[in-house]
Amino acid sequence: MNFASKTYITKSNHQITIRQAIPDDAQELLQLKLQYLKNTETLPLFENEYPNDTDQEREMIKKYLSEKNSIILVAMINNNMVGNIDLTGSWRKKMEHTAMIGMGIHTKWQNQGIGTLLLQNVLDWAIKNPVLRLIWLEVYASNISGIALYTKIGFTEVGRMPNFFLEKGKYIDKIIMNKEVSEDSLFET
């Protein structure tokens, strides 16, 4: 299922385009991910642990393009990639109606509403997707702004794993949140 690109204005008055990732984005997407992983305290991965090189990133994008329940969207400002969101659908038949969200924003572009735009666009795509019914994500309990955003968009906490992440010598709970998506759920909020 394809995604139609959309254009918005950020809080700082920059034009932003949200579009589907293509294989030619591999190098820039990899650089973006490595940038926001470098100093993160809200993602459970260090920059040096990210497993993909450019060719693997390209193959990953191709895989997402070929799957009916998965998508990668990117946020572009002045032809520069500033954020991404992936919706990874389960390959298992009994769970193909589910997909997990992963997202990151370039540190210079955080708190500009880009995360909200990426989330809303991936949810709009999921709602129109005939396969998907349940979207879920994992978030650090210490990520107060992330939890507030997910709650605002309609995600509900459905579970918590105590002491799951170890961040700078401190254990942090993992919160699992989900949201039902379907054409029927458009009018349920």
Short mmCIF file of C-alpha atoms in Angstrom, two decimals, residues 18 60 66 72:
data_model
loop_
_atom_site.label_atom_id
_atom_site.label_comp_id
_atom_site.label_asym_id
_atom_site.label_seq_id
_atom_site.Cartn_x
_atom_site.Cartn_y
_atom_site.Cartn_z
CA ILE A 18 6.61 13.51 4.96
CA MET A 60 15.78 -3.07 4.69
CA SER A 66 7.46 -5.15 -0.38
CA ILE A 72 9.10 3.59 6.57
#
